[in-house]
mmCIF file of C-alpha atoms in Angstrom:
data_model
loop_
_atom_site.group_PDB
_atom_site.id
_atom_site.type_symbol
_atom_site.label_atom_id
_atom_site.label_comp_id
_atom_site.label_asym_id
_atom_site.label_seq_id
_atom_site.Cartn_x
_atom_site.Cartn_y
_atom_site.Cartn_z
ATOM 1 C CA UNK A 1 3.071 28.050 92.418
ATOM 2 C CA UNK A 2 3.450 31.557 93.676
ATOM 3 C CA UNK A 3 0.336 33.332 95.144
ATOM 4 C CA UNK A 4 -0.617 36.530 93.544
ATOM 5 C CA UNK A 5 -3.937 38.061 94.920
ATOM 6 C CA UNK A 6 -5.574 41.173 93.280
ATOM 7 C CA UNK A 7 -8.310 44.136 94.403
ATOM 8 C CA UNK A 8 -10.465 44.717 93.531
ATOM 9 C CA UNK A 9 -11.935 41.887 90.446
ATOM 10 C CA UNK A 10 -14.404 44.483 88.875
ATOM 11 C CA UNK A 11 -14.217 48.224 89.012
ATOM 12 C CA UNK A 12 -16.494 50.468 87.104
ATOM 13 C CA UNK A 13 -15.049 54.442 87.421
ATOM 14 C CA UNK A 14 -16.201 57.529 86.024
ATOM 15 C CA UNK A 15 -14.070 59.696 83.520
ATOM 16 C CA UNK A 16 -11.627 61.645 85.597
ATOM 17 C CA UNK A 17 -11.718 59.902 88.760
ATOM 18 C CA UNK A 18 -9.092 58.379 90.489
ATOM 19 C CA UNK A 19 -8.385 54.441 90.647
ATOM 20 C CA UNK A 20 -6.006 52.209 92.678
ATOM 21 C CA UNK A 21 -5.253 48.570 91.936
ATOM 22 C CA UNK A 22 -3.953 46.547 94.392
ATOM 23 C CA UNK A 23 -1.561 43.730 94.282
ATOM 24 C CA UNK A 24 -0.300 41.315 96.981
ATOM 25 C CA UNK A 25 2.177 38.632 96.345
ATOM 26 C CA UNK A 26 3.207 36.041 99.395
ATOM 27 C CA UNK A 27 6.131 34.321 98.102
ATOM 28 C CA UNK A 28 8.826 36.889 98.429
ATOM 29 C CA UNK A 29 9.939 37.381 95.072
ATOM 30 C CA UNK A 30 11.467 41.211 94.544
ATOM 31 C CA UNK A 31 10.141 41.943 91.075
ATOM 32 C CA UNK A 32 6.616 42.228 90.575
ATOM 33 C CA UNK A 33 4.353 43.992 87.434
ATOM 34 C CA UNK A 34 1.688 45.732 86.130
ATOM 35 C CA UNK A 35 0.430 44.432 82.831
ATOM 36 C CA UNK A 36 -3.059 45.328 80.704
ATOM 37 C CA UNK A 37 -4.603 43.199 77.990
ATOM 38 C CA UNK A 38 -7.166 44.639 75.861
ATOM 39 C CA UNK A 39 -9.539 41.911 74.300
ATOM 40 C CA UNK A 40 -7.892 39.859 71.677
ATOM 41 C CA UNK A 41 -4.202 40.631 72.701
ATOM 42 C CA UNK A 42 -1.238 39.562 74.449
ATOM 43 C CA UNK A 43 -0.405 41.601 77.789
ATOM 44 C CA UNK A 44 1.244 45.158 77.702
ATOM 45 C CA UNK A 45 3.752 46.101 80.896
ATOM 46 C CA UNK A 46 2.787 49.287 82.192
ATOM 47 C CA UNK A 47 5.309 49.647 85.580
ATOM 48 C CA UNK A 48 7.289 47.027 87.320
ATOM 49 C CA UNK A 49 9.416 47.235 90.500
ATOM 50 C CA UNK A 50 12.211 45.216 91.719
ATOM 51 C CA UNK A 51 11.065 45.435 95.421
ATOM 52 C CA UNK A 52 10.318 47.872 97.606
ATOM 53 C CA UNK A 53 10.356 51.371 96.867
ATOM 54 C CA UNK A 54 11.548 50.701 93.308
ATOM 55 C CA UNK A 55 9.518 51.439 90.345
ATOM 56 C CA UNK A 56 9.740 51.228 86.780
ATOM 57 C CA UNK A 57 8.233 52.580 83.750
ATOM 58 C CA UNK A 58 7.437 49.763 80.890
ATOM 59 C CA UNK A 59 6.006 49.977 77.412
ATOM 60 C CA UNK A 60 2.930 51.769 78.075
ATOM 61 C CA UNK A 61 3.433 53.943 81.399
ATOM 62 C CA UNK A 62 1.384 56.863 80.624
ATOM 63 C CA UNK A 63 -1.294 57.744 82.624
ATOM 64 C CA UNK A 64 -0.322 55.516 85.491
ATOM 65 C CA UNK A 65 1.676 55.612 88.714
ATOM 66 C CA UNK A 66 2.708 52.678 90.288
ATOM 67 C CA UNK A 67 3.769 52.336 94.071
ATOM 68 C CA UNK A 68 5.736 49.656 95.722
ATOM 69 C CA UNK A 69 5.321 50.031 99.808
ATOM 70 C CA UNK A 70 6.176 46.881 100.762
ATOM 71 C CA UNK A 71 7.996 43.450 99.163
ATOM 72 C CA UNK A 72 4.433 41.962 99.246
ATOM 73 C CA UNK A 73 2.332 45.032 97.990
ATOM 74 C CA UNK A 74 2.627 46.792 94.415
ATOM 75 C CA UNK A 75 -0.142 49.105 93.363
ATOM 76 C CA UNK A 76 -1.099 51.021 90.124
ATOM 77 C CA UNK A 77 -3.095 54.191 90.177
ATOM 78 C CA UNK A 78 -4.701 56.035 87.383
ATOM 79 C CA UNK A 79 -5.225 59.686 88.810
ATOM 80 C CA UNK A 80 -7.160 60.609 86.495
ATOM 81 C CA UNK A 81 -8.772 57.486 84.445
ATOM 82 C CA UNK A 82 -9.892 57.773 81.073
ATOM 83 C CA UNK A 83 -12.237 55.314 78.455
ATOM 84 C CA UNK A 84 -9.127 54.035 76.721
ATOM 85 C CA UNK A 85 -7.742 52.649 80.044
ATOM 86 C CA UNK A 86 -10.890 50.270 80.307
ATOM 87 C CA UNK A 87 -8.923 47.173 79.806
ATOM 88 C CA UNK A 88 -8.020 44.156 82.379
ATOM 89 C CA UNK A 89 -5.196 44.750 84.590
ATOM 90 C CA UNK A 90 -3.048 41.614 85.297
ATOM 91 C CA UNK A 91 0.128 41.726 88.124
ATOM 92 C CA UNK A 92 2.424 39.153 88.179
ATOM 93 C CA UNK A 93 5.481 38.461 90.308
ATOM 94 C CA UNK A 94 8.328 36.083 89.917
ATOM 95 C CA UNK A 95 11.797 36.550 88.010
ATOM 96 C CA UNK A 96 12.662 34.065 85.432
ATOM 97 C CA UNK A 97 9.118 32.990 85.682
ATOM 98 C CA UNK A 98 6.473 35.097 86.315
ATOM 99 C CA UNK A 99 3.388 34.184 87.815
ATOM 100 C CA UNK A 100 -0.011 35.832 87.542
ATOM 101 C CA UNK A 101 -2.973 37.023 89.529
ATOM 102 C CA UNK A 102 -6.731 36.309 88.697
ATOM 103 C CA UNK A 103 -7.289 40.199 86.851
ATOM 104 C CA UNK A 104 -9.127 42.921 87.869
ATOM 105 C CA UNK A 105 -11.706 44.322 84.825
ATOM 106 C CA UNK A 106 -11.884 47.911 84.883
ATOM 107 C CA UNK A 107 -14.637 49.763 82.883
ATOM 108 C CA UNK A 108 -14.495 53.613 82.840
ATOM 109 C CA UNK A 109 -17.204 55.500 81.519
ATOM 110 C CA UNK B 1 7.628 44.775 63.249
ATOM 111 C CA UNK B 2 6.321 42.682 65.848
ATOM 112 C CA UNK B 3 8.941 41.284 68.063
ATOM 113 C CA UNK B 4 6.735 38.048 68.836
ATOM 114 C CA UNK B 5 4.757 36.563 66.217
ATOM 115 C CA UNK B 6 2.251 32.845 67.306
ATOM 116 C CA UNK B 7 0.590 31.110 64.484
ATOM 117 C CA UNK B 8 -2.140 29.964 63.980
ATOM 118 C CA UNK B 9 -4.064 32.707 65.257
ATOM 119 C CA UNK B 10 -7.053 30.547 66.223
ATOM 120 C CA UNK B 11 -7.107 26.388 65.819
ATOM 121 C CA UNK B 12 -9.976 24.068 65.837
ATOM 122 C CA UNK B 13 -10.050 20.756 66.314
ATOM 123 C CA UNK B 14 -12.159 17.698 67.225
ATOM 124 C CA UNK B 15 -10.980 15.715 70.478
ATOM 125 C CA UNK B 16 -8.382 13.549 70.056
ATOM 126 C CA UNK B 17 -6.430 15.046 67.923
ATOM 127 C CA UNK B 18 -2.766 16.857 68.435
ATOM 128 C CA UNK B 19 -2.271 20.613 68.075
ATOM 129 C CA UNK B 20 1.373 22.264 67.216
ATOM 130 C CA UNK B 21 1.171 26.081 68.090
ATOM 131 C CA UNK B 22 4.182 28.382 67.017
ATOM 132 C CA UNK B 23 6.223 30.762 68.124
ATOM 133 C CA UNK B 24 8.742 32.570 66.210
ATOM 134 C CA UNK B 25 10.842 36.118 67.950
ATOM 135 C CA UNK B 26 12.868 38.709 65.971
ATOM 136 C CA UNK B 27 15.578 39.347 68.283
ATOM 137 C CA UNK B 28 17.743 36.237 70.469
ATOM 138 C CA UNK B 29 15.835 36.057 73.701
ATOM 139 C CA UNK B 30 17.084 34.833 76.621
ATOM 140 C CA UNK B 31 14.147 33.972 78.481
ATOM 141 C CA UNK B 32 10.946 32.509 76.776
ATOM 142 C CA UNK B 33 7.695 31.473 78.609
ATOM 143 C CA UNK B 34 4.171 29.699 77.478
ATOM 144 C CA UNK B 35 1.287 30.552 79.260
ATOM 145 C CA UNK B 36 -2.307 29.416 79.080
ATOM 146 C CA UNK B 37 -5.094 31.797 79.447
ATOM 147 C CA UNK B 38 -8.426 30.368 80.627
ATOM 148 C CA UNK B 39 -11.503 31.001 78.794
ATOM 149 C CA UNK B 40 -12.620 32.998 82.211
ATOM 150 C CA UNK B 41 -9.324 34.901 82.003
ATOM 151 C CA UNK B 42 -6.681 33.552 84.539
ATOM 152 C CA UNK B 43 -3.166 32.983 83.224
ATOM 153 C CA UNK B 44 -1.348 29.848 83.964
ATOM 154 C CA UNK B 45 2.572 29.430 83.668
ATOM 155 C CA UNK B 46 2.915 26.357 81.768
ATOM 156 C CA UNK B 47 6.567 26.470 80.792
ATOM 157 C CA UNK B 48 9.663 28.652 81.386
ATOM 158 C CA UNK B 49 11.661 27.004 78.255
ATOM 159 C CA UNK B 50 14.628 29.114 77.192
ATOM 160 C CA UNK B 51 16.257 26.335 75.258
ATOM 161 C CA UNK B 52 15.596 22.505 74.662
ATOM 162 C CA UNK B 53 12.599 20.463 74.963
ATOM 163 C CA UNK B 54 10.089 20.462 78.132
ATOM 164 C CA UNK B 55 7.323 17.793 79.079
ATOM 165 C CA UNK B 56 4.692 17.856 81.571
ATOM 166 C CA UNK B 57 1.642 15.311 81.161
ATOM 167 C CA UNK B 58 0.234 15.683 77.078
ATOM 168 C CA UNK B 59 2.398 19.199 76.501
ATOM 169 C CA UNK B 60 5.600 19.284 75.257
ATOM 170 C CA UNK B 61 7.656 22.995 74.210
ATOM 171 C CA UNK B 62 10.559 22.675 72.144
ATOM 172 C CA UNK B 63 12.301 25.865 72.226
ATOM 173 C CA UNK B 64 15.453 26.117 69.357
ATOM 174 C CA UNK B 65 16.790 29.506 70.331
ATOM 175 C CA UNK B 66 19.395 30.375 67.542
ATOM 176 C CA UNK B 67 16.606 29.625 65.309
ATOM 177 C CA UNK B 68 13.827 32.000 66.959
ATOM 178 C CA UNK B 69 11.658 29.833 67.327
ATOM 179 C CA UNK B 70 9.417 28.105 69.739
ATOM 180 C CA UNK B 71 6.811 25.407 69.433
ATOM 181 C CA UNK B 72 3.913 24.192 72.252
ATOM 182 C CA UNK B 73 2.634 20.336 71.123
ATOM 183 C CA UNK B 74 -0.617 19.225 72.525
ATOM 184 C CA UNK B 75 -1.104 15.400 71.941
ATOM 185 C CA UNK B 76 -5.085 13.585 72.565
ATOM 186 C CA UNK B 77 -6.503 17.103 72.809
ATOM 187 C CA UNK B 78 -9.191 17.466 75.322
ATOM 188 C CA UNK B 79 -12.307 19.997 75.192
ATOM 189 C CA UNK B 80 -10.443 21.409 78.547
ATOM 190 C CA UNK B 81 -7.452 22.155 76.892
ATOM 191 C CA UNK B 82 -9.529 24.762 75.005
ATOM 192 C CA UNK B 83 -8.612 28.713 75.694
ATOM 193 C CA UNK B 84 -6.067 30.729 74.380
ATOM 194 C CA UNK B 85 -2.282 30.074 74.707
ATOM 195 C CA UNK B 86 0.754 32.838 74.505
ATOM 196 C CA UNK B 87 4.074 32.928 74.097
ATOM 197 C CA UNK B 88 6.049 35.798 75.809
ATOM 198 C CA UNK B 89 10.343 36.454 75.770
ATOM 199 C CA UNK B 90 12.921 38.259 77.421
ATOM 200 C CA UNK B 91 15.466 39.810 75.299
ATOM 201 C CA UNK B 92 17.534 42.086 77.857
ATOM 202 C CA UNK B 93 17.914 39.929 80.813
ATOM 203 C CA UNK B 94 15.843 42.781 82.605
ATOM 204 C CA UNK B 95 12.880 40.405 83.158
ATOM 205 C CA UNK B 96 10.481 42.514 81.059
ATOM 206 C CA UNK B 97 8.302 39.976 78.525
ATOM 207 C CA UNK B 98 7.124 40.699 75.577
ATOM 208 C CA UNK B 99 4.393 39.076 74.836
ATOM 209 C CA UNK B 100 2.566 37.813 71.729
ATOM 210 C CA UNK B 101 -1.362 37.967 70.139
ATOM 211 C CA UNK B 102 -1.495 34.559 71.332
ATOM 212 C CA UNK B 103 -3.466 31.640 69.804
ATOM 213 C CA UNK B 104 -6.816 30.497 70.239
ATOM 214 C CA UNK B 105 -7.576 26.602 70.602
ATOM 215 C CA UNK B 106 -10.599 25.110 70.377
ATOM 216 C CA UNK B 107 -11.121 21.771 71.225
ATOM 217 C CA UNK B 108 -14.724 20.185 69.817
ATOM 218 C CA UNK B 109 -16.493 17.026 71.688
#
């Protein structure tokens, strides 16, 4: 199975602060994704990428930026964090079948 | 309306009973994937199953594409099957998954 890692695993941020969530995959997948999951719900797509240098908006991109500097790394950036962005964030890689990282629990106070 | 609907929302069974989870979607799906989310949050891909029937261990997934539905059958349930099961589809062949809200399964000893 694809190996996808995320850091940090837990993060507490203050409103208005900048937050960067990092994702690394070691299986040479072209496509990578960032999702958020709110309590009791399925995942919603924030940004995705088709390869190094590419970022695309998903269903809920407002308030988020993404960066794909290399095949292996995909970052999600919250320039001005807000309490509504408190959630669990998942990174995934893959094409026909997606493989997920362990998630990052972000709390914005 | 909701594009991916899962039922039931929750299901409580005794160990040894069989579980049947349903996924219905509003548009033709080019891909369909079933996921299991551990109580601790980790997401695991169970099946990539856009059509037909697939088996792995005690799990069986059946997708009837032209009827826009898929099912996940768990036979002889175990307490370790407890968690949340998600169905996700891709309608446009662009690798963007649309997720259902999940079925929370509780298996009692």
